[in-house]
Coordinates of C-alpha atoms and ligand atoms in Angstrom, one line a residue:
M1 CA 100.0 97.5 101.2
S2 CA 103.5 97.5 99.6
L3 CA 106.3 99.4 102.0
T4 CA 108.8 98.2 100.0
G5 CA 111.9 100.9 100.4
H6 CA 110.0 102.5 103.7
V7 CA 112.0 103.0 106.7
V8 CA 109.2 103.0 109.6
L9 CA 110.4 104.2 113.1
I10 CA 108.0 102.2 115.9
T11 CA 108.0 103.1 119.2
G12 CA 107.3 101.5 122.4
A13 CA 108.1 98.6 120.0
A14 CA 108.8 95.8 122.7
G15 CA 105.0 95.8 123.5
T16 CA 102.2 93.6 122.4
L17 CA 101.4 96.1 119.5
G18 CA 104.8 97.2 118.5
R19 CA 105.9 93.5 117.8
A20 CA 103.0 92.9 115.8
T21 CA 103.4 96.2 113.9
A22 CA 107.0 95.6 113.4
E23 CA 106.5 92.0 111.6
A24 CA 104.2 93.6 109.6
V25 CA 105.8 96.1 108.3
R26 CA 108.5 93.7 107.7
A27 CA 106.0 91.4 105.7
A28 CA 105.1 94.4 103.8
G29 CA 108.8 94.9 102.5
G30 CA 109.6 97.7 104.7
A31 CA 112.7 98.3 107.0
V32 CA 112.1 98.7 110.6
V33 CA 113.5 100.9 113.8
A34 CA 112.6 99.4 117.0
T35 CA 112.6 101.6 119.7
D36 CA 111.6 101.1 123.5
L37 CA 112.6 102.3 127.1
N38 CA 115.4 99.5 127.4
P39 CA 117.4 97.5 124.7
G40 CA 116.8 93.9 124.5
E41 CA 114.7 91.4 122.0
G42 CA 113.4 93.4 118.7
V43 CA 114.6 96.7 120.1
D44 CA 117.4 98.4 118.4
L45 CA 117.4 101.8 120.2
A46 CA 116.6 102.9 123.8
H47 CA 114.5 105.5 123.9
D48 CA 112.2 107.2 126.2
V49 CA 109.3 109.3 124.5
T50 CA 109.0 111.2 126.8
A51 CA 111.7 112.9 126.5
E52 CA 112.9 115.1 123.5
A53 CA 116.9 114.7 123.9
D54 CA 116.0 111.1 123.3
W55 CA 114.0 111.8 120.3
A56 CA 116.6 114.2 118.9
R57 CA 119.3 111.0 119.1
V58 CA 117.1 108.8 117.6
I59 CA 116.4 111.0 114.5
A60 CA 120.1 111.4 114.2
E61 CA 120.8 107.8 114.5
I62 CA 118.2 106.7 111.9
D63 CA 119.3 110.0 109.7
T64 CA 122.8 108.4 110.1
S65 CA 121.9 104.7 109.4
H66 CA 119.4 105.2 106.9
G67 CA 119.3 108.5 105.6
R68 CA 115.5 108.7 105.6
L69 CA 112.4 108.1 107.3
D70 CA 109.2 107.2 105.8
G71 CA 106.7 106.1 108.8
L72 CA 106.7 106.8 112.1
V73 CA 104.2 105.0 114.6
N74 CA 103.9 106.2 117.7
N75 CA 102.8 103.6 119.3
A76 CA 104.3 103.5 123.2
G77 CA 101.8 104.0 125.9
I78 CA 100.7 103.2 129.2
V79 CA 97.4 102.8 130.7
H80 CA 96.2 104.1 134.3
L81 CA 92.7 102.9 136.3
G82 CA 91.6 105.7 138.3
S83 CA 88.0 107.4 138.8
I84 CA 88.8 111.7 138.7
E85 CA 88.1 110.9 142.8
D86 CA 91.5 108.6 142.8
T87 CA 93.9 109.5 140.1
S88 CA 96.7 111.6 141.7
L89 CA 98.1 114.9 139.9
A90 CA 101.5 112.6 139.7
D91 CA 99.3 109.7 138.0
W92 CA 97.8 112.0 136.0
R93 CA 101.3 113.6 134.6
R94 CA 102.6 110.4 134.1
V95 CA 100.0 109.1 131.8
M96 CA 100.3 112.7 130.0
A97 CA 103.8 112.2 129.8
V98 CA 103.9 109.1 128.0
N99 CA 100.6 109.1 125.9
A100 CA 100.4 112.5 124.9
D101 CA 103.6 114.3 125.5
G102 CA 105.4 111.2 123.6
V103 CA 103.3 111.7 120.7
F104 CA 103.8 115.7 120.7
L105 CA 107.5 115.1 120.9
G106 CA 107.3 112.4 117.8
C107 CA 105.8 114.2 115.8
K108 CA 107.6 117.5 116.2
A109 CA 111.2 115.5 116.2
A110 CA 110.4 113.2 113.0
W111 CA 108.9 116.0 111.0
P112 CA 112.5 117.6 108.8
L113 CA 113.4 113.9 108.6
L114 CA 109.8 112.7 106.8
Q115 CA 109.6 115.7 105.0
R116 CA 112.6 114.3 102.8
S117 CA 110.4 111.1 102.1
A118 CA 108.5 110.9 99.0
A119 CA 105.5 109.7 101.1
P120 CA 105.4 110.2 104.4
A121 CA 103.1 108.9 107.3
I122 CA 102.7 109.5 110.9
V123 CA 100.2 106.9 112.8
N124 CA 99.3 107.5 116.3
L125 CA 98.0 104.9 118.7
S126 CA 94.6 106.1 120.7
S127 CA 92.1 103.5 121.5
V128 CA 88.8 103.6 122.1
S129 CA 89.5 105.2 125.1
G130 CA 90.1 108.4 122.7
L131 CA 86.3 108.3 121.3
V132 CA 84.1 107.2 125.1
G133 CA 84.8 107.5 128.5
G134 CA 84.9 105.0 131.6
A135 CA 84.6 106.2 134.6
N136 CA 87.8 104.6 135.8
L137 CA 89.5 106.0 132.8
A138 CA 90.1 109.8 133.4
A139 CA 94.0 110.3 132.9
Y140 CA 93.8 107.6 130.4
N141 CA 90.7 109.2 128.4
A142 CA 92.2 112.5 128.1
S143 CA 95.5 111.1 126.7
K144 CA 94.1 109.5 124.2
G145 CA 91.1 112.1 123.2
A146 CA 94.3 114.3 123.0
V147 CA 96.3 112.1 120.6
R148 CA 92.7 111.9 118.5
L149 CA 92.7 115.6 118.3
L150 CA 96.8 116.4 117.6
T151 CA 96.7 114.2 114.8
K152 CA 94.2 116.3 113.2
S153 CA 96.2 119.1 113.7
V154 CA 99.5 117.6 112.5
A155 CA 97.3 116.7 109.9
L156 CA 95.8 119.5 108.4
H157 CA 99.3 120.7 108.7
G158 CA 101.1 118.1 106.7
A159 CA 99.0 118.4 104.2
R160 CA 99.9 121.7 103.3
L161 CA 102.9 120.2 102.0
A162 CA 104.3 118.4 98.8
P163 CA 103.9 115.5 99.3
P164 CA 102.0 116.1 101.8
I165 CA 102.8 114.7 105.7
R166 CA 99.8 112.3 106.1
C167 CA 98.9 111.8 110.0
N168 CA 96.0 109.5 111.3
S169 CA 95.1 107.9 114.6
V170 CA 93.8 104.3 115.0
H171 CA 91.4 103.3 118.4
P172 CA 91.9 99.6 118.7
A173 CA 89.4 98.2 121.6
F174 CA 91.0 95.3 124.0
V175 CA 93.4 93.8 122.5
E176 CA 95.1 90.4 123.5
G177 CA 98.7 91.0 125.4
A178 CA 100.2 92.4 128.7
M179 CA 98.1 95.6 128.8
V180 CA 94.4 93.6 128.6
D181 CA 96.4 91.2 131.2
D182 CA 97.6 94.0 133.4
L183 CA 94.0 95.1 133.4
A184 CA 92.5 92.0 134.4
A185 CA 95.0 91.4 137.2
A186 CA 94.0 94.7 138.3
A187 CA 90.2 93.3 139.1
R188 CA 88.7 91.2 141.8
D189 CA 88.3 88.3 139.9
P190 CA 90.8 88.7 136.6
A191 CA 89.0 85.6 134.9
R192 CA 85.5 87.2 135.2
A193 CA 86.9 90.5 134.0
R194 CA 88.3 89.3 130.7
E195 CA 84.9 87.7 129.8
K196 CA 83.3 91.2 131.0
M197 CA 85.9 92.4 128.2
A198 CA 85.0 90.1 125.3
A199 CA 81.0 90.5 126.2
A200 CA 81.2 94.0 125.8
I201 CA 82.5 93.8 122.4
P202 CA 79.9 92.9 119.5
L203 CA 81.8 90.6 117.5
G204 CA 82.7 88.7 121.0
R205 CA 86.0 88.5 121.5
L206 CA 89.1 90.3 121.6
A207 CA 90.9 91.6 119.3
R208 CA 94.2 89.6 117.8
P209 CA 97.3 92.0 117.7
E210 CA 97.5 91.4 113.9
E211 CA 94.2 92.7 113.2
I212 CA 95.5 96.5 114.7
A213 CA 99.0 96.0 112.9
A214 CA 97.3 95.5 109.7
S215 CA 95.5 98.7 109.7
V216 CA 98.7 100.5 110.9
V217 CA 100.3 99.0 107.6
H218 CA 97.7 100.2 105.5
L219 CA 97.7 104.0 106.9
L220 CA 101.5 103.8 106.6
S221 CA 101.8 102.7 103.0
P222 CA 100.4 104.6 99.6
A223 CA 97.8 102.5 99.4
A224 CA 96.2 105.1 102.1
S225 CA 97.3 108.0 99.6
F226 CA 93.7 110.0 100.2
I227 CA 93.3 109.2 104.0
T228 CA 94.9 111.8 106.8
G229 CA 93.1 112.8 109.4
S230 CA 91.1 110.1 110.1
E231 CA 90.4 108.3 113.0
M232 CA 90.7 104.3 112.3
V233 CA 88.4 102.8 114.9
I234 CA 89.2 98.5 115.2
D235 CA 86.6 97.7 118.1
G236 CA 84.9 94.8 116.7
G237 CA 81.7 97.3 116.6
L238 CA 82.1 98.6 120.6
V239 CA 81.5 102.4 119.6
A240 CA 79.0 101.3 117.1
G241 CA 76.0 101.0 119.3
Ligands
LIG1 N1 96.3 96.7 124.4 C1 95.4 97.2 124.0 O1 94.1 96.7 124.1 C2 95.2 98.4 123.8 C3 94.2 99.2 123.1 C4 93.7 100.4 123.1 C5 95.1 100.9 122.5 N2 96.3 100.2 122.9 C6 97.3 101.3 122.9 O2 98.2 100.9 121.7 C7 99.5 101.3 122.1 C8 100.3 100.0 122.4 O3 100.4 99.2 123.2 P1 100.1 97.6 123.5 O4 99.0 96.9 124.1 O5 101.2 97.0 122.9 O6 101.0 98.1 125.4 P2 102.2 97.2 126.1 O7 102.1 97.6 127.6 O8 102.2 95.8 125.4 O9 103.1 97.8 125.4 C9 103.7 99.5 125.7 C10 104.9 99.7 124.9 O10 105.0 100.9 125.3 C11 106.6 101.2 126.3 N3 106.8 102.4 126.9 C12 105.9 102.8 128.2 N4 106.3 103.7 128.4 C13 107.7 104.0 127.5 C14 108.3 105.4 127.0 N5 107.8 106.6 128.3 N6 109.0 105.9 126.4 C15 108.8 104.6 125.4 N7 108.5 103.2 125.5 C16 107.7 103.1 126.8 C17 106.7 99.8 127.2 O11 107.8 99.7 127.5 C18 106.2 98.7 126.4 O12 106.7 97.8 125.8 C19 99.8 101.9 123.7 O13 99.6 103.7 123.0 C20 98.2 101.4 124.1 O14 97.5 102.8 124.7 C21 96.1 99.4 123.3

């Protein structure tokens, strides 16, 4: 699982999984370029993943500072609770812009620089919500389903190259952190909501961020050289039943 010598761009890196992934990439010997909406602790570059011009600037800065890019983790994402009846078109567009457009723009913008790497790999953060539906997740389900199949198209295109650009999606269930805190806070009884989330998972608990980050590092690394177009489900058994 070594990433020695690899340069990895991680979006949404101020958040729970972005931070954990940055730590895991560094622990595996890689160099991290961490981006998020606002500059701050642990964030190297300000970067709105919905803005094509931001992608062009970030990729150009990486080319100048590192001269290479070996890994891209399209991690930035937002969740919106709402059924088809109570999700507005503006809510839908906001979620699709970050979760789906952001991943599309990232794969596209990073492609030329990834093509210069000896072992390039993309990991896209989908979710169990990209595999199974939830009545109150209309926009989130659609956006994460889009990430799942975009990943396969990118993987098939990348497979034609030598060396190939590998591309895989990761599908976590609830992870301890800000996103789950927000989901629980939106419920009538936040403590009960948290208990229900854990109870829905056969392993009986939420994921720890480092458990997702470890799989992301594996998929980025040459140890996963024959894995492309796949969906790594990291859900404590949630969608197995
Ligand atoms: N936390 C979970 O339970 C969980 C489960 C399954 C999938 N995921 C997915 O994992 C990814 C990371 O989630 P997390 O738990 O770390 O969430 P988080 O809310 O802790 O972090 C998300 C980060 O994305 C950033 N972001 C939001 N909009 C952005 C934009 N337009 N441009 C750039 N950055 C932007 C935020 O500033 C934040 O730092 C997301 O794609 C999420 O959908 C999370």
